[in-house]
């Protein structure tokens, strides 16, 4: 059974810092891995999607990497801003079931 | 511009009183999903529709049902809400692909409170 874990559960950093969020998964049989952002009380916004054949994807200040063999992904946020404060969820799409399996998220607070 | 719309955004119901949550999409995607997300937890898939075919997750309580009258709309019916059903309910859509290339698009969610 695929399990997705995100560490840390919460993170607080001063504005301007570069930071890394971690995601690990137990089964490498995946189609892709996706990072989402969730603001309090809101839905999910897709940030980056990495196909299983890819190593990384970039969008603006965000860079996501994928190491399928070791079951790990990282989300790198450069020059963090208070507006980056949110919960970041990692999800893998299982190639066995086609379903999206989520981690519990990392809640990020960027202090001005 | 809204692609996946959920109504209402906030729903309050009483213990045991049936409630229906609504999802609509303008993307013409053939797959629609309902997820339940409790506070500080990961979203959990309840069921999904592949076109008109309904696919229930094994651990989804019988209290939860769904209807998809057409491509654009999907409803989540909670027959007898309990306090434990208070959660954010997320609707998502995708265009089916066998290669797993397509992403799911999520709506803003409906936060359900059970009194």
CSV table of C-alpha atoms in Angstrom, one decimal:
chain,number,residue,atom,x,y,z
A,1,UNK,CA,0.0,0.0,0.0
A,2,UNK,CA,1.4,3.4,-1.0
A,3,UNK,CA,2.1,5.7,1.8
A,4,UNK,CA,3.2,9.3,1.5
A,5,UNK,CA,5.0,11.1,4.3
A,6,UNK,CA,5.9,14.8,4.6
A,7,UNK,CA,8.5,16.1,7.0
A,8,UNK,CA,8.4,18.5,8.8
A,9,UNK,CA,4.7,18.9,9.7
A,10,UNK,CA,5.3,22.6,10.3
A,11,UNK,CA,8.0,25.1,9.5
A,12,UNK,CA,8.6,28.7,10.4
A,13,UNK,CA,11.2,30.8,8.7
A,14,UNK,CA,12.0,34.5,8.3
A,15,UNK,CA,11.3,36.2,5.1
A,16,UNK,CA,14.0,35.9,2.4
A,17,UNK,CA,15.2,32.4,3.4
A,18,UNK,CA,15.5,29.6,1.0
A,19,UNK,CA,13.8,26.5,2.2
A,20,UNK,CA,13.2,22.8,1.4
A,21,UNK,CA,10.1,20.7,2.0
A,22,UNK,CA,10.5,17.0,2.0
A,23,UNK,CA,8.2,14.2,0.7
A,24,UNK,CA,8.8,10.5,0.7
A,25,UNK,CA,6.7,7.6,-0.7
A,26,UNK,CA,7.0,3.9,-0.2
A,27,UNK,CA,6.1,2.5,-3.6
A,28,UNK,CA,8.0,3.6,-6.7
A,29,UNK,CA,5.2,2.5,-9.0
A,30,UNK,CA,4.0,6.0,-9.8
A,31,UNK,CA,2.9,7.9,-12.8
A,32,UNK,CA,3.8,11.3,-11.4
A,33,UNK,CA,4.2,13.3,-8.3
A,34,UNK,CA,2.5,16.6,-7.7
A,35,UNK,CA,3.0,19.5,-5.2
A,36,UNK,CA,-0.1,21.4,-4.1
A,37,UNK,CA,-0.6,24.5,-2.1
A,38,UNK,CA,-3.6,24.9,0.3
A,39,UNK,CA,-4.5,28.2,2.0
A,40,UNK,CA,-6.5,27.9,5.2
A,41,UNK,CA,-10.0,26.9,4.5
A,42,UNK,CA,-9.5,26.7,0.8
A,43,UNK,CA,-9.1,24.1,-1.9
A,44,UNK,CA,-5.9,22.8,-3.5
A,45,UNK,CA,-3.8,24.7,-6.1
A,46,UNK,CA,-1.5,22.6,-8.2
A,47,UNK,CA,2.1,24.0,-8.1
A,48,UNK,CA,4.2,21.5,-10.0
A,49,UNK,CA,3.8,18.1,-11.5
A,50,UNK,CA,6.7,15.9,-12.2
A,51,UNK,CA,6.3,12.8,-14.4
A,52,UNK,CA,8.0,9.6,-13.3
A,53,UNK,CA,10.5,10.0,-16.1
A,54,UNK,CA,11.5,13.5,-15.1
A,55,UNK,CA,14.0,14.6,-12.4
A,56,UNK,CA,12.7,18.1,-11.7
A,57,UNK,CA,10.3,20.9,-12.6
A,58,UNK,CA,10.6,24.6,-12.0
A,59,UNK,CA,8.1,27.4,-11.8
A,60,UNK,CA,9.3,30.8,-10.8
A,61,UNK,CA,10.8,30.6,-7.3
A,62,UNK,CA,9.7,26.9,-6.9
A,63,UNK,CA,11.8,23.9,-7.9
A,64,UNK,CA,10.6,20.4,-7.3
A,65,UNK,CA,12.8,17.3,-7.7
A,66,UNK,CA,12.0,13.6,-7.9
A,67,UNK,CA,14.1,10.6,-7.1
A,68,UNK,CA,11.8,7.8,-7.9
A,69,UNK,CA,14.2,5.0,-7.0
A,70,UNK,CA,14.7,6.3,-3.5
A,71,UNK,CA,11.1,7.4,-3.1
A,72,UNK,CA,11.8,11.0,-2.4
A,73,UNK,CA,10.8,14.5,-3.6
A,74,UNK,CA,11.8,17.9,-2.5
A,75,UNK,CA,10.1,21.3,-3.0
A,76,UNK,CA,12.6,24.1,-2.9
A,77,UNK,CA,11.3,27.6,-2.4
A,78,UNK,CA,13.7,30.4,-3.0
A,79,UNK,CA,13.7,33.8,-1.3
A,80,UNK,CA,10.6,33.0,0.7
A,81,UNK,CA,7.9,35.7,1.2
A,82,UNK,CA,5.0,36.0,3.7
A,83,UNK,CA,2.6,35.3,0.9
A,84,UNK,CA,4.2,31.8,0.7
A,85,UNK,CA,2.6,31.0,4.0
A,86,UNK,CA,0.3,28.0,3.4
A,87,UNK,CA,0.2,24.2,3.7
A,88,UNK,CA,2.1,22.4,1.0
A,89,UNK,CA,0.8,18.9,0.1
A,90,UNK,CA,2.7,16.3,-1.9
A,91,UNK,CA,0.7,13.6,-3.8
A,92,UNK,CA,1.7,10.7,-5.9
A,93,UNK,CA,-0.4,9.1,-8.6
A,94,UNK,CA,-0.1,5.4,-8.3
A,95,UNK,CA,0.5,3.5,-11.5
A,96,UNK,CA,-1.1,0.4,-9.9
A,97,UNK,CA,-4.5,2.1,-9.1
A,98,UNK,CA,-4.4,5.4,-10.9
A,99,UNK,CA,-5.3,7.1,-7.7
A,100,UNK,CA,-3.8,10.2,-6.1
A,101,UNK,CA,-2.3,9.5,-2.6
A,102,UNK,CA,-1.6,12.5,-0.5
A,103,UNK,CA,0.8,13.3,2.3
A,104,UNK,CA,-0.5,15.2,5.3
A,105,UNK,CA,1.3,18.3,4.3
A,106,UNK,CA,3.8,20.8,5.7
A,107,UNK,CA,2.4,24.0,7.1
A,108,UNK,CA,4.8,26.8,6.3
A,109,UNK,CA,4.9,30.2,8.0
A,110,UNK,CA,7.1,32.9,6.6
A,111,UNK,CA,7.5,35.8,9.0
A,112,UNK,CA,8.0,39.3,7.8
B,1,UNK,CA,-12.5,31.6,-15.4
B,2,UNK,CA,-13.6,29.2,-12.6
B,3,UNK,CA,-13.1,25.7,-13.8
B,4,UNK,CA,-14.3,23.6,-10.9
B,5,UNK,CA,-17.0,25.1,-8.8
B,6,UNK,CA,-18.3,23.9,-5.5
B,7,UNK,CA,-21.5,25.1,-3.9
B,8,UNK,CA,-22.0,26.1,-1.2
B,9,UNK,CA,-18.6,27.0,0.1
B,10,UNK,CA,-19.8,26.6,3.7
B,11,UNK,CA,-22.6,24.3,4.8
B,12,UNK,CA,-24.0,23.9,8.3
B,13,UNK,CA,-26.3,21.0,9.0
B,14,UNK,CA,-27.7,19.3,12.0
B,15,UNK,CA,-26.8,15.9,13.2
B,16,UNK,CA,-28.7,13.3,11.1
B,17,UNK,CA,-30.2,15.8,8.6
B,18,UNK,CA,-29.4,14.9,5.0
B,19,UNK,CA,-27.2,17.3,3.1
B,20,UNK,CA,-26.1,17.6,-0.5
B,21,UNK,CA,-22.9,19.2,-1.7
B,22,UNK,CA,-22.6,20.3,-5.4
B,23,UNK,CA,-19.7,20.3,-7.8
B,24,UNK,CA,-19.7,21.5,-11.4
B,25,UNK,CA,-17.0,21.9,-14.0
B,26,UNK,CA,-16.4,23.7,-17.2
B,27,UNK,CA,-13.5,21.6,-18.3
B,28,UNK,CA,-15.5,18.8,-20.0
B,29,UNK,CA,-13.4,16.3,-18.1
B,30,UNK,CA,-14.7,12.8,-18.0
B,31,UNK,CA,-13.5,11.9,-14.5
B,32,UNK,CA,-14.8,13.5,-11.3
B,33,UNK,CA,-13.6,12.8,-7.8
B,34,UNK,CA,-14.8,13.6,-4.2
B,35,UNK,CA,-12.3,13.8,-1.4
B,36,UNK,CA,-12.8,14.3,2.3
B,37,UNK,CA,-10.3,16.3,4.2
B,38,UNK,CA,-10.4,16.5,8.0
B,39,UNK,CA,-8.5,19.1,9.9
B,40,UNK,CA,-4.7,18.7,9.5
B,41,UNK,CA,-5.1,15.5,7.6
B,42,UNK,CA,-4.5,14.4,4.0
B,43,UNK,CA,-7.4,14.4,1.6
B,44,UNK,CA,-9.0,11.0,1.4
B,45,UNK,CA,-10.7,9.8,-1.8
B,46,UNK,CA,-14.3,8.8,-1.2
B,47,UNK,CA,-15.3,7.8,-4.8
B,48,UNK,CA,-14.9,8.9,-8.4
B,49,UNK,CA,-16.9,8.7,-11.6
B,50,UNK,CA,-15.3,7.6,-14.8
B,51,UNK,CA,-17.9,9.0,-17.2
B,52,UNK,CA,-21.0,7.5,-15.7
B,53,UNK,CA,-19.3,4.6,-14.0
B,54,UNK,CA,-19.3,5.0,-10.3
B,55,UNK,CA,-16.2,3.7,-8.3
B,56,UNK,CA,-16.6,3.6,-4.6
B,57,UNK,CA,-13.6,3.3,-2.3
B,58,UNK,CA,-13.7,0.2,-0.1
B,59,UNK,CA,-13.7,2.2,3.2
B,60,UNK,CA,-16.1,4.9,2.2
B,61,UNK,CA,-19.1,4.7,4.6
B,62,UNK,CA,-22.5,3.8,3.2
B,63,UNK,CA,-23.7,7.1,4.6
B,64,UNK,CA,-22.0,8.8,1.6
B,65,UNK,CA,-23.5,8.5,-1.9
B,66,UNK,CA,-23.0,10.4,-5.1
B,67,UNK,CA,-24.8,11.3,-8.3
B,68,UNK,CA,-23.6,12.4,-11.6
B,69,UNK,CA,-26.5,13.4,-13.8
B,70,UNK,CA,-24.3,14.7,-16.6
B,71,UNK,CA,-20.7,15.4,-17.5
B,72,UNK,CA,-20.7,18.8,-15.8
B,73,UNK,CA,-22.3,18.1,-12.5
B,74,UNK,CA,-21.6,15.8,-9.6
B,75,UNK,CA,-23.3,15.7,-6.2
B,76,UNK,CA,-22.2,14.3,-2.8
B,77,UNK,CA,-25.1,13.2,-0.6
B,78,UNK,CA,-24.6,12.5,3.1
B,79,UNK,CA,-27.7,10.7,4.2
B,80,UNK,CA,-27.3,11.1,8.0
B,81,UNK,CA,-24.4,13.3,8.9
B,82,UNK,CA,-22.6,12.6,12.1
B,83,UNK,CA,-20.2,14.8,14.1
B,84,UNK,CA,-17.4,12.8,12.6
B,85,UNK,CA,-18.4,13.9,9.1
B,86,UNK,CA,-17.5,17.5,9.7
B,87,UNK,CA,-14.7,18.2,7.2
B,88,UNK,CA,-13.7,20.0,4.0
B,89,UNK,CA,-15.1,18.2,0.9
B,90,UNK,CA,-13.0,18.6,-2.2
B,91,UNK,CA,-14.2,18.0,-5.7
B,92,UNK,CA,-11.7,17.4,-8.5
B,93,UNK,CA,-11.8,16.6,-12.2
B,94,UNK,CA,-9.4,15.2,-14.7
B,95,UNK,CA,-9.3,14.1,-18.3
B,96,UNK,CA,-8.7,10.4,-18.2
B,97,UNK,CA,-5.5,9.0,-19.6
B,98,UNK,CA,-3.9,5.6,-19.3
B,99,UNK,CA,-0.4,7.0,-19.0
B,100,UNK,CA,-1.1,9.1,-15.9
B,101,UNK,CA,0.0,12.4,-17.6
B,102,UNK,CA,-3.0,14.4,-16.7
B,103,UNK,CA,-3.4,16.4,-13.5
B,104,UNK,CA,-6.4,16.7,-11.3
B,105,UNK,CA,-8.0,20.1,-11.0
B,106,UNK,CA,-9.5,20.9,-7.6
B,107,UNK,CA,-12.4,23.1,-6.6
B,108,UNK,CA,-12.3,25.5,-3.7
B,109,UNK,CA,-14.0,23.0,-1.4
B,110,UNK,CA,-17.1,23.0,0.8
B,111,UNK,CA,-16.5,23.1,4.5
B,112,UNK,CA,-19.2,21.1,6.3
B,113,UNK,CA,-20.1,21.8,9.9
B,114,UNK,CA,-22.4,19.3,11.8
B,115,UNK,CA,-24.1,20.7,14.8
